[in-house]
Amino acid sequence: MITVLIVDDHPVFRRGLRGLLAALDIEVIGEASGGREAVAMAAELQPDVVVMDLQMPDGNGVEATRTIIRTSPRIGVLVLTMFRDDDSVFAAMRAGARGYLLKEAGAEEIGRAVHAVAAGEAIYGPEIARRVLAYFSGMPDASRTAFPELTGREREVLGLVAQGRGNGEIAGILSLSGKTVRNHVSNIFMKLQVADRAQAIVRAREAGLGGSP
């Protein structure tokens, strides 16, 4: 029997999903309400599949997915969320999720996805699959496809960094606090694995970001 860890901050949703999976002969061996708890429980319980929400108060699902995959590669992560935007989809993919479904998916679709992820396959809901195909099959400009691991706001900040703008100027342009801009810049450096602003500018300009102000 396939074993599953459910990760979602809404108890009612977890209870409903547990019942749905039980009806499909899939065993739920644990429930977590946040990312940090999910990482700890996954390490302890070693489920076949973690069904993961993305936005939770206690650590987000993308970072939890990345940590779980790094520490327990045999575990498959299936994202089950309300978020259908490109940033969320590609961030989850980059983190190592094998599947991505929307919460509006039906029982059969969820059950099929859990089985597929447990078997090591990659599976996406119909809308997400169309979104992924459209993203890669067209000829979008580089600034849209560059750095899918970044959020939309982080790409905005990176574009302004690539124009040579300082943090204070970026804060004014985007109506953000200086601290928020510094946090975005730090996250960008970490995600792009660059050591400083100069390296980030080079990476951004190579990818087509940082056009004339």
PDB file of C-alpha atoms in Angstrom:
ATOM      1  CA  MET A   1       0.000   0.000   0.000  1.00  0.00           C
ATOM      2  CA  ILE A   2       1.253   3.496  -0.864  1.00  0.00           C
ATOM      3  CA  THR A   3       1.954   5.649   2.185  1.00  0.00           C
ATOM      4  CA  VAL A   4       1.329   9.400   2.198  1.00  0.00           C
ATOM      5  CA  LEU A   5       2.146  12.398   4.374  1.00  0.00           C
ATOM      6  CA  ILE A   6      -0.360  15.261   3.951  1.00  0.00           C
ATOM      7  CA  VAL A   7       0.988  18.803   4.386  1.00  0.00           C
ATOM      8  CA  ASP A   8      -1.598  21.599   4.564  1.00  0.00           C
ATOM      9  CA  ASP A   9      -2.397  24.277   7.119  1.00  0.00           C
ATOM     10  CA  HIS A  10      -6.176  23.773   6.899  1.00  0.00           C
ATOM     11  CA  PRO A  11      -7.386  20.926   9.180  1.00  0.00           C
ATOM     12  CA  VAL A  12     -10.698  20.558   7.337  1.00  0.00           C
ATOM     13  CA  PHE A  13      -8.922  20.092   4.007  1.00  0.00           C
ATOM     14  CA  ARG A  14      -6.497  17.574   5.539  1.00  0.00           C
ATOM     15  CA  ARG A  15      -9.390  15.604   6.984  1.00  0.00           C
ATOM     16  CA  GLY A  16     -11.201  15.543   3.643  1.00  0.00           C
ATOM     17  CA  LEU A  17      -8.097  14.504   1.753  1.00  0.00           C
ATOM     18  CA  ARG A  18      -7.370  11.769   4.269  1.00  0.00           C
ATOM     19  CA  GLY A  19     -10.842  10.335   3.708  1.00  0.00           C
ATOM     20  CA  LEU A  20     -10.497  10.588  -0.071  1.00  0.00           C
ATOM     21  CA  LEU A  21      -7.154   8.767  -0.070  1.00  0.00           C
ATOM     22  CA  ALA A  22      -8.399   6.092   2.344  1.00  0.00           C
ATOM     23  CA  ALA A  23     -11.260   5.379  -0.051  1.00  0.00           C
ATOM     24  CA  LEU A  24      -8.640   4.797  -2.761  1.00  0.00           C
ATOM     25  CA  ASP A  25      -6.667   2.333  -0.561  1.00  0.00           C
ATOM     26  CA  ILE A  26      -3.863   4.847  -0.001  1.00  0.00           C
ATOM     27  CA  GLU A  27      -2.608   4.975   3.588  1.00  0.00           C
ATOM     28  CA  VAL A  28      -2.113   8.372   5.233  1.00  0.00           C
ATOM     29  CA  ILE A  29       0.600   7.903   7.856  1.00  0.00           C
ATOM     30  CA  GLY A  30       0.879  11.509   8.987  1.00  0.00           C
ATOM     31  CA  GLU A  31      -0.328  15.099   8.716  1.00  0.00           C
ATOM     32  CA  ALA A  32       1.684  18.315   8.982  1.00  0.00           C
ATOM     33  CA  SER A  33       0.437  21.893   9.056  1.00  0.00           C
ATOM     34  CA  GLY A  34       3.591  23.664   7.862  1.00  0.00           C
ATOM     35  CA  GLY A  35       6.865  23.338   6.021  1.00  0.00           C
ATOM     36  CA  ARG A  36       9.212  22.812   8.963  1.00  0.00           C
ATOM     37  CA  GLU A  37       6.927  20.194  10.496  1.00  0.00           C
ATOM     38  CA  ALA A  38       6.679  18.480   7.103  1.00  0.00           C
ATOM     39  CA  VAL A  39      10.458  18.184   6.804  1.00  0.00           C
ATOM     40  CA  ALA A  40      10.741  16.625  10.261  1.00  0.00           C
ATOM     41  CA  MET A  41       7.856  14.192   9.736  1.00  0.00           C
ATOM     42  CA  ALA A  42       9.038  13.158   6.279  1.00  0.00           C
ATOM     43  CA  ALA A  43      12.475  12.326   7.674  1.00  0.00           C
ATOM     44  CA  GLU A  44      10.920  10.282  10.493  1.00  0.00           C
ATOM     45  CA  LEU A  45       8.071   8.519   8.656  1.00  0.00           C
ATOM     46  CA  GLN A  46       9.642   8.101   5.179  1.00  0.00           C
ATOM     47  CA  PRO A  47       6.337   8.080   3.252  1.00  0.00           C
ATOM     48  CA  ASP A  48       6.217   7.115  -0.408  1.00  0.00           C
ATOM     49  CA  VAL A  49       4.586  10.453  -1.284  1.00  0.00           C
ATOM     50  CA  VAL A  50       4.252  13.844   0.381  1.00  0.00           C
ATOM     51  CA  VAL A  51       1.144  15.732  -0.756  1.00  0.00           C
ATOM     52  CA  MET A  52       2.301  19.315  -0.306  1.00  0.00           C
ATOM     53  CA  ASP A  53       0.531  22.669  -0.170  1.00  0.00           C
ATOM     54  CA  LEU A  54       2.660  25.706  -1.086  1.00  0.00           C
ATOM     55  CA  GLN A  55       1.628  28.643   1.077  1.00  0.00           C
ATOM     56  CA  MET A  56       1.594  27.944   4.820  1.00  0.00           C
ATOM     57  CA  PRO A  57       2.396  30.037   7.906  1.00  0.00           C
ATOM     58  CA  ASP A  58       5.129  27.701   9.175  1.00  0.00           C
ATOM     59  CA  GLY A  59       7.569  27.496   6.260  1.00  0.00           C
ATOM     60  CA  ASN A  60       6.558  27.418   2.593  1.00  0.00           C
ATOM     61  CA  GLY A  61       6.057  24.277   0.562  1.00  0.00           C
ATOM     62  CA  VAL A  62       8.751  25.005  -2.024  1.00  0.00           C
ATOM     63  CA  GLU A  63      11.544  25.136   0.553  1.00  0.00           C
ATOM     64  CA  ALA A  64      10.115  22.095   2.349  1.00  0.00           C
ATOM     65  CA  THR A  65      10.029  20.197  -0.959  1.00  0.00           C
ATOM     66  CA  ARG A  66      13.633  21.096  -1.705  1.00  0.00           C
ATOM     67  CA  THR A  67      14.788  19.920   1.737  1.00  0.00           C
ATOM     68  CA  ILE A  68      12.796  16.681   1.642  1.00  0.00           C
ATOM     69  CA  ILE A  69      14.106  15.756  -1.816  1.00  0.00           C
ATOM     70  CA  ARG A  70      17.678  16.569  -0.806  1.00  0.00           C
ATOM     71  CA  THR A  71      17.596  14.521   2.402  1.00  0.00           C
ATOM     72  CA  SER A  72      15.298  11.675   1.236  1.00  0.00           C
ATOM     73  CA  PRO A  73      15.504  11.354  -2.578  1.00  0.00           C
ATOM     74  CA  ARG A  74      13.245   8.287  -2.625  1.00  0.00           C
ATOM     75  CA  ILE A  75      10.263  10.337  -1.410  1.00  0.00           C
ATOM     76  CA  GLY A  76       8.087  11.822  -4.152  1.00  0.00           C
ATOM     77  CA  VAL A  77       6.434  15.189  -3.649  1.00  0.00           C
ATOM     78  CA  LEU A  78       3.048  15.969  -5.195  1.00  0.00           C
ATOM     79  CA  VAL A  79       2.048  19.616  -4.926  1.00  0.00           C
ATOM     80  CA  LEU A  80      -1.681  20.115  -4.308  1.00  0.00           C
ATOM     81  CA  THR A  81      -2.465  23.815  -4.140  1.00  0.00           C
ATOM     82  CA  MET A  82      -4.737  26.680  -5.193  1.00  0.00           C
ATOM     83  CA  PHE A  83      -1.856  28.534  -6.890  1.00  0.00           C
ATOM     84  CA  ARG A  84      -1.752  28.196 -10.673  1.00  0.00           C
ATOM     85  CA  ASP A  85       0.682  31.006 -11.578  1.00  0.00           C
ATOM     86  CA  ASP A  86       3.932  30.322 -13.451  1.00  0.00           C
ATOM     87  CA  ASP A  87       6.096  31.412 -10.513  1.00  0.00           C
ATOM     88  CA  SER A  88       4.562  28.795  -8.212  1.00  0.00           C
ATOM     89  CA  VAL A  89       4.595  26.005 -10.821  1.00  0.00           C
ATOM     90  CA  PHE A  90       8.209  26.465 -11.848  1.00  0.00           C
ATOM     91  CA  ALA A  91       9.473  27.078  -8.325  1.00  0.00           C
ATOM     92  CA  ALA A  92       7.952  23.739  -7.287  1.00  0.00           C
ATOM     93  CA  MET A  93       9.462  21.993 -10.311  1.00  0.00           C
ATOM     94  CA  ARG A  94      12.886  23.450  -9.584  1.00  0.00           C
ATOM     95  CA  ALA A  95      12.588  22.287  -5.981  1.00  0.00           C
ATOM     96  CA  GLY A  96      12.072  18.708  -7.191  1.00  0.00           C
ATOM     97  CA  ALA A  97       8.301  18.155  -7.058  1.00  0.00           C
ATOM     98  CA  ARG A  98       7.237  15.284  -9.325  1.00  0.00           C
ATOM     99  CA  GLY A  99       3.654  16.430  -9.672  1.00  0.00           C
ATOM    100  CA  TYR A 100       1.506  19.542  -9.498  1.00  0.00           C
ATOM    101  CA  LEU A 101      -2.287  19.540  -9.143  1.00  0.00           C
ATOM    102  CA  LEU A 102      -4.814  22.216  -8.310  1.00  0.00           C
ATOM    103  CA  LYS A 103      -7.111  21.668  -5.331  1.00  0.00           C
ATOM    104  CA  GLU A 104     -10.095  21.628  -7.651  1.00  0.00           C
ATOM    105  CA  ALA A 105      -8.872  18.269  -9.026  1.00  0.00           C
ATOM    106  CA  GLY A 106     -11.245  15.321  -8.676  1.00  0.00           C
ATOM    107  CA  ALA A 107     -10.727  12.243  -6.532  1.00  0.00           C
ATOM    108  CA  GLU A 108      -9.677  10.014  -9.430  1.00  0.00           C
ATOM    109  CA  GLU A 109      -7.153  12.562 -10.664  1.00  0.00           C
ATOM    110  CA  ILE A 110      -5.610  12.929  -7.202  1.00  0.00           C
ATOM    111  CA  GLY A 111      -5.440   9.168  -6.717  1.00  0.00           C
ATOM    112  CA  ARG A 112      -3.869   8.664 -10.133  1.00  0.00           C
ATOM    113  CA  ALA A 113      -1.297  11.381  -9.394  1.00  0.00           C
ATOM    114  CA  VAL A 114      -0.336   9.838  -6.037  1.00  0.00           C
ATOM    115  CA  HIS A 115       0.217   6.455  -7.710  1.00  0.00           C
ATOM    116  CA  ALA A 116       2.246   8.041 -10.523  1.00  0.00           C
ATOM    117  CA  VAL A 117       4.472  10.030  -8.161  1.00  0.00           C
ATOM    118  CA  ALA A 118       5.007   6.952  -5.973  1.00  0.00           C
ATOM    119  CA  ALA A 119       6.150   5.098  -9.104  1.00  0.00           C
ATOM    120  CA  GLY A 120       8.684   7.813  -9.898  1.00  0.00           C
ATOM    121  CA  GLU A 121       6.724   9.430 -12.723  1.00  0.00           C
ATOM    122  CA  ALA A 122       6.092  13.145 -13.262  1.00  0.00           C
ATOM    123  CA  ILE A 123       2.452  14.194 -13.517  1.00  0.00           C
ATOM    124  CA  TYR A 124       0.635  17.505 -13.850  1.00  0.00           C
ATOM    125  CA  GLY A 125      -3.014  18.490 -13.931  1.00  0.00           C
ATOM    126  CA  PRO A 126      -4.415  19.380 -17.379  1.00  0.00           C
ATOM    127  CA  GLU A 127      -4.235  23.150 -16.871  1.00  0.00           C
ATOM    128  CA  ILE A 128      -0.727  22.975 -15.418  1.00  0.00           C
ATOM    129  CA  ALA A 129       0.454  20.705 -18.249  1.00  0.00           C
ATOM    130  CA  ARG A 130      -0.887  23.186 -20.835  1.00  0.00           C
ATOM    131  CA  ARG A 131       0.855  26.016 -19.002  1.00  0.00           C
ATOM    132  CA  VAL A 132       4.183  24.151 -18.959  1.00  0.00           C
ATOM    133  CA  LEU A 133       3.913  23.226 -22.651  1.00  0.00           C
ATOM    134  CA  ALA A 134       3.016  26.775 -23.629  1.00  0.00           C
ATOM    135  CA  TYR A 135       5.917  28.097 -21.608  1.00  0.00           C
ATOM    136  CA  PHE A 136       8.486  25.909 -23.346  1.00  0.00           C
ATOM    137  CA  SER A 137       7.032  25.460 -26.843  1.00  0.00           C
ATOM    138  CA  GLY A 138       6.649  29.133 -27.766  1.00  0.00           C
ATOM    139  CA  MET A 139       9.270  31.764 -28.341  1.00  0.00           C
ATOM    140  CA  PRO A 140       8.784  34.014 -25.307  1.00  0.00           C
ATOM    141  CA  ASP A 141      11.298  36.755 -24.594  1.00  0.00           C
ATOM    142  CA  ALA A 142      14.255  35.923 -22.377  1.00  0.00           C
ATOM    143  CA  SER A 143      13.124  38.130 -19.510  1.00  0.00           C
ATOM    144  CA  ARG A 144       9.991  35.977 -19.087  1.00  0.00           C
ATOM    145  CA  THR A 145      11.729  32.596 -19.179  1.00  0.00           C
ATOM    146  CA  ALA A 146      14.876  33.576 -17.306  1.00  0.00           C
ATOM    147  CA  PHE A 147      15.378  32.318 -13.778  1.00  0.00           C
ATOM    148  CA  PRO A 148      12.102  30.453 -13.091  1.00  0.00           C
ATOM    149  CA  GLU A 149      13.315  29.903  -9.542  1.00  0.00           C
ATOM    150  CA  LEU A 150      12.786  33.608  -8.855  1.00  0.00           C
ATOM    151  CA  THR A 151       9.429  35.098  -7.957  1.00  0.00           C
ATOM    152  CA  GLY A 152       7.948  37.818 -10.161  1.00  0.00           C
ATOM    153  CA  ARG A 153       8.969  40.485  -7.659  1.00  0.00           C
ATOM    154  CA  GLU A 154      12.515  39.111  -7.453  1.00  0.00           C
ATOM    155  CA  ARG A 155      12.797  39.285 -11.262  1.00  0.00           C
ATOM    156  CA  GLU A 156      11.659  42.914 -11.114  1.00  0.00           C
ATOM    157  CA  VAL A 157      14.323  43.670  -8.533  1.00  0.00           C
ATOM    158  CA  LEU A 158      16.971  41.798 -10.531  1.00  0.00           C
ATOM    159  CA  GLY A 159      16.057  43.748 -13.656  1.00  0.00           C
ATOM    160  CA  LEU A 160      16.598  47.016 -11.793  1.00  0.00           C
ATOM    161  CA  VAL A 161      19.856  45.737 -10.293  1.00  0.00           C
ATOM    162  CA  ALA A 162      20.978  44.919 -13.841  1.00  0.00           C
ATOM    163  CA  GLN A 163      20.294  48.548 -14.788  1.00  0.00           C
ATOM    164  CA  GLY A 164      22.829  49.559 -12.150  1.00  0.00           C
ATOM    165  CA  ARG A 165      20.315  50.925  -9.682  1.00  0.00           C
ATOM    166  CA  GLY A 166      21.064  50.871  -5.948  1.00  0.00           C
ATOM    167  CA  ASN A 167      18.798  49.445  -3.266  1.00  0.00           C
ATOM    168  CA  GLY A 168      17.463  52.867  -2.261  1.00  0.00           C
ATOM    169  CA  GLU A 169      16.490  53.712  -5.821  1.00  0.00           C
ATOM    170  CA  ILE A 170      14.873  50.291  -6.304  1.00  0.00           C
ATOM    171  CA  ALA A 171      12.881  50.786  -3.103  1.00  0.00           C
ATOM    172  CA  GLY A 172      11.539  54.086  -4.435  1.00  0.00           C
ATOM    173  CA  ILE A 173      10.638  52.699  -7.855  1.00  0.00           C
ATOM    174  CA  LEU A 174       8.803  49.660  -6.462  1.00  0.00           C
ATOM    175  CA  SER A 175       7.355  51.406  -3.384  1.00  0.00           C
ATOM    176  CA  LEU A 176       9.094  48.967  -1.034  1.00  0.00           C
ATOM    177  CA  SER A 177      11.039  49.460   2.169  1.00  0.00           C
ATOM    178  CA  GLY A 178      14.811  49.352   2.054  1.00  0.00           C
ATOM    179  CA  LYS A 179      14.793  46.220   4.224  1.00  0.00           C
ATOM    180  CA  THR A 180      12.420  44.431   1.833  1.00  0.00           C
ATOM    181  CA  VAL A 181      14.655  45.265  -1.120  1.00  0.00           C
ATOM    182  CA  ARG A 182      17.725  44.012   0.766  1.00  0.00           C
ATOM    183  CA  ASN A 183      15.895  40.758   1.525  1.00  0.00           C
ATOM    184  CA  HIS A 184      14.933  40.346  -2.144  1.00  0.00           C
ATOM    185  CA  VAL A 185      18.527  40.982  -3.243  1.00  0.00           C
ATOM    186  CA  SER A 186      19.840  38.425  -0.718  1.00  0.00           C
ATOM    187  CA  ASN A 187      17.322  35.835  -1.938  1.00  0.00           C
ATOM    188  CA  ILE A 188      18.320  36.520  -5.542  1.00  0.00           C
ATOM    189  CA  PHE A 189      22.022  36.028  -4.754  1.00  0.00           C
ATOM    190  CA  MET A 190      21.233  32.746  -2.987  1.00  0.00           C
ATOM    191  CA  LYS A 191      18.947  31.387  -5.716  1.00  0.00           C
ATOM    192  CA  LEU A 192      21.301  32.358  -8.552  1.00  0.00           C
ATOM    193  CA  GLN A 193      24.320  31.178  -6.540  1.00  0.00           C
ATOM    194  CA  VAL A 194      26.233  34.392  -7.126  1.00  0.00           C
ATOM    195  CA  ALA A 195      28.607  36.031  -4.661  1.00  0.00           C
ATOM    196  CA  ASP A 196      27.899  39.691  -5.268  1.00  0.00           C
ATOM    197  CA  ARG A 197      26.015  42.346  -7.225  1.00  0.00           C
ATOM    198  CA  ALA A 198      28.476  42.326 -10.123  1.00  0.00           C
ATOM    199  CA  GLN A 199      27.966  38.618 -10.767  1.00  0.00           C
ATOM    200  CA  ALA A 200      24.179  39.034 -10.523  1.00  0.00           C
ATOM    201  CA  ILE A 201      24.307  41.846 -13.102  1.00  0.00           C
ATOM    202  CA  VAL A 202      26.309  39.688 -15.511  1.00  0.00           C
ATOM    203  CA  ARG A 203      23.858  36.772 -15.150  1.00  0.00           C
ATOM    204  CA  ALA A 204      20.863  39.081 -15.579  1.00  0.00           C
ATOM    205  CA  ARG A 205      22.188  40.837 -18.666  1.00  0.00           C
ATOM    206  CA  GLU A 206      23.156  37.547 -20.291  1.00  0.00           C
ATOM    207  CA  ALA A 207      19.523  36.477 -19.824  1.00  0.00           C
ATOM    208  CA  GLY A 208      18.155  39.669 -21.369  1.00  0.00           C
ATOM    209  CA  LEU A 209      17.201  41.500 -18.181  1.00  0.00           C
ATOM    210  CA  GLY A 210      18.185  45.068 -17.385  1.00  0.00           C
ATOM    211  CA  GLY A 211      17.170  46.934 -20.513  1.00  0.00           C
ATOM    212  CA  SER A 212      17.352  50.714 -20.633  1.00  0.00           C
ATOM    213  CA  PRO A 213      15.393  52.472 -17.852  1.00  0.00           C
TER     214      PRO A 213
END
